[in-house]
């Protein structure tokens, strides 16, 4: 059953509707309809609620019923109202859209959408068993208050053990468990970066890292990655560190998102030394470190070369395991972890104990789960590469040997136009400019290989169809940017 908004309530929400901008040029009914649309657009009037009967609203607004009748008619015509005789009228949005919690409109038929905007796998089959086992473990914690700002010790030990196994001796007090890698980044930035501080990032880079930096009002400079070859131009990267001496640098050396590049051991060592000389703190995002493909050997962790607590590593379980776990971590010096915990207490206090127990269970099964992930990703990547080679042979792709994404160089600066056109045929894309700062990267598109192979092949077929339509219709083409003076 839908809820109902009464005449007086709607009148209160509408407020000074008759005095809205542009009002003088439009009749009463149009102004009233416009005001209702405004309430819907900013989410103050929910979707699917029953509006008051025409007479009731007319009385509440002290206007004629014919004005309300005409306003409701216009709202029906514009797709903001659905009516059934005798049953009333409900609010809706045009074109079968619903409002996302972010205030963005998203298509209602989302289940049919092939979503290539998100680079993350569905949960592994072991997850449910691990969740049940975690519930069995929970009684061990129920006697305490349950607040562990740095995380429960068994999970910190498991994460520390994984670093030690990678050749970087680490103790549990150097680990802080967070609600995902994104949370880890945000915490580190709160501690290490004053508002307006300077930060160096790769371009392209992970968009939500840019969002976290923007939220800290960072001054962001970029280091451009090459599409092929090793990616990072060593001399340029080291030169920027030396010359600009940023407060912080955020890097993704292990199967970079979105390019898939892997930084060599030699460059890691040189970057750490240059950062130390420049007084720069390095935040190293290791989200994809477990996902090496084709037997690729991953160089030692960047923090291995750190002698001065310059490197803070962040990582998490979203990519090898499941994003819905919301488990991430920071590896830093023990005093830094204590300072992070103090910052965290002012934010969210601690991560849920049950989720952490689940993470412990999954990590215990880690080698088998991760091996299966790698096999799955290899098969999906190959299916995607094959489909691209057949359907979009003009696009240039470098084969990534790890991670979950490939970075395609398109046959023109069409990425945003292509994403808009693809959405129409049920494929969601993250266009190149999302991964940069200044609206460039229109020649590039990130394609994740996290969906089943059949979906990837279908998506490439649809993208190829709209790609060639872009040329034919001409309407969505890249245009000269308008100069605003
Ligand atoms: C490089 C990078 N860092 C962080 C994240 C966010 O990870 P989490 O889900 O653990 O917050 C992602 C997710 O795509 C990522 O690609």
Short mmCIF file of N, CA, C and O and ligand atoms in Angstrom, two decimals, residues 119 179-183 206 250 252 257 285 287-288 316-319 323 326-327, ligand 1:
data_model
loop_
_atom_site.label_atom_id
_atom_site.label_comp_id
_atom_site.label_asym_id
_atom_site.label_seq_id
_atom_site.Cartn_x
_atom_site.Cartn_y
_atom_site.Cartn_z
N UNK A 119 34.07 -2.18 -10.86
CA UNK A 119 35.10 -3.18 -11.10
C UNK A 119 35.23 -4.06 -9.86
O UNK A 119 36.17 -3.92 -9.09
N UNK A 179 36.78 0.10 7.67
CA UNK A 179 35.61 -0.33 6.90
C UNK A 179 35.90 -0.13 5.41
O UNK A 179 35.38 0.79 4.77
N UNK A 180 36.77 -0.96 4.90
CA UNK A 180 37.13 -0.88 3.48
C UNK A 180 38.37 -0.02 3.26
O UNK A 180 38.80 0.74 4.14
N UNK A 181 38.94 -0.16 2.07
CA UNK A 181 40.15 0.58 1.72
C UNK A 181 39.86 2.07 1.61
O UNK A 181 40.69 2.92 1.92
N UNK A 182 38.65 2.38 1.15
CA UNK A 182 38.27 3.78 1.01
C UNK A 182 38.31 4.49 2.37
O UNK A 182 38.81 5.60 2.49
N UNK A 183 37.80 3.81 3.38
CA UNK A 183 37.82 4.35 4.74
C UNK A 183 39.27 4.50 5.21
O UNK A 183 39.63 5.50 5.85
N UNK A 206 42.22 6.12 -9.51
CA UNK A 206 40.95 5.63 -8.98
C UNK A 206 40.05 6.82 -8.58
O UNK A 206 40.45 7.63 -7.73
N UNK A 250 49.84 9.64 -3.59
CA UNK A 250 48.96 8.46 -3.53
C UNK A 250 49.23 7.64 -4.79
O UNK A 250 49.01 8.11 -5.91
N UNK A 252 49.22 3.57 -6.79
CA UNK A 252 48.65 2.21 -6.83
C UNK A 252 49.64 1.34 -7.63
O UNK A 252 49.43 1.09 -8.82
N UNK A 257 44.70 0.70 -10.85
CA UNK A 257 43.34 0.95 -11.31
C UNK A 257 43.32 2.36 -11.90
O UNK A 257 43.61 3.31 -11.19
N UNK A 285 48.34 2.18 -2.25
CA UNK A 285 47.08 1.43 -2.26
C UNK A 285 47.34 0.05 -2.90
O UNK A 285 47.67 -0.04 -4.08
N UNK A 287 45.16 -2.51 -3.20
CA UNK A 287 43.87 -3.19 -3.36
C UNK A 287 43.94 -4.46 -4.22
O UNK A 287 43.19 -5.40 -4.00
N UNK A 288 44.83 -4.45 -5.22
CA UNK A 288 44.80 -5.54 -6.20
C UNK A 288 45.99 -6.49 -6.08
O UNK A 288 46.20 -7.33 -6.95
N UNK A 316 42.70 -4.10 1.30
CA UNK A 316 41.43 -4.60 1.80
C UNK A 316 40.98 -5.85 1.09
O UNK A 316 41.68 -6.39 0.23
N UNK A 317 39.80 -6.30 1.46
CA UNK A 317 39.29 -7.58 0.98
C UNK A 317 38.32 -7.44 -0.18
O UNK A 317 37.82 -8.43 -0.69
N UNK A 318 38.03 -6.21 -0.61
CA UNK A 318 36.98 -6.02 -1.61
C UNK A 318 37.28 -6.69 -2.93
O UNK A 318 36.38 -7.25 -3.56
N UNK A 319 38.51 -6.64 -3.37
CA UNK A 319 38.80 -7.14 -4.72
C UNK A 319 39.00 -8.65 -4.75
O UNK A 319 38.37 -9.33 -5.53
N UNK A 323 33.33 -6.94 -2.00
CA UNK A 323 33.21 -5.53 -1.62
C UNK A 323 32.22 -5.33 -0.48
O UNK A 323 32.36 -4.44 0.35
N UNK A 326 33.17 -4.88 3.38
CA UNK A 326 33.65 -3.60 3.91
C UNK A 326 34.77 -3.81 4.93
O UNK A 326 34.72 -3.32 6.05
N UNK A 327 35.73 -4.59 4.56
CA UNK A 327 36.90 -4.78 5.42
C UNK A 327 38.15 -4.31 4.67
O UNK A 327 38.43 -4.76 3.56
C1 LIG B 1 42.52 1.39 -6.06
C2 LIG B 1 41.32 1.22 -5.20
N1 LIG B 1 41.35 1.64 -3.92
C3 LIG B 1 40.29 1.51 -3.11
C4 LIG B 1 39.13 0.93 -3.55
C5 LIG B 1 37.98 0.84 -2.60
O1 LIG B 1 38.00 -0.37 -1.97
P1 LIG B 1 37.06 -0.74 -0.75
O2 LIG B 1 35.85 -1.39 -1.34
O3 LIG B 1 37.89 -1.71 0.04
O4 LIG B 1 36.74 0.49 0.02
C6 LIG B 1 39.05 0.45 -4.85
C7 LIG B 1 37.80 -0.14 -5.34
O5 LIG B 1 37.57 -0.20 -6.52
C8 LIG B 1 40.16 0.61 -5.70
O6 LIG B 1 40.12 0.20 -6.95
#
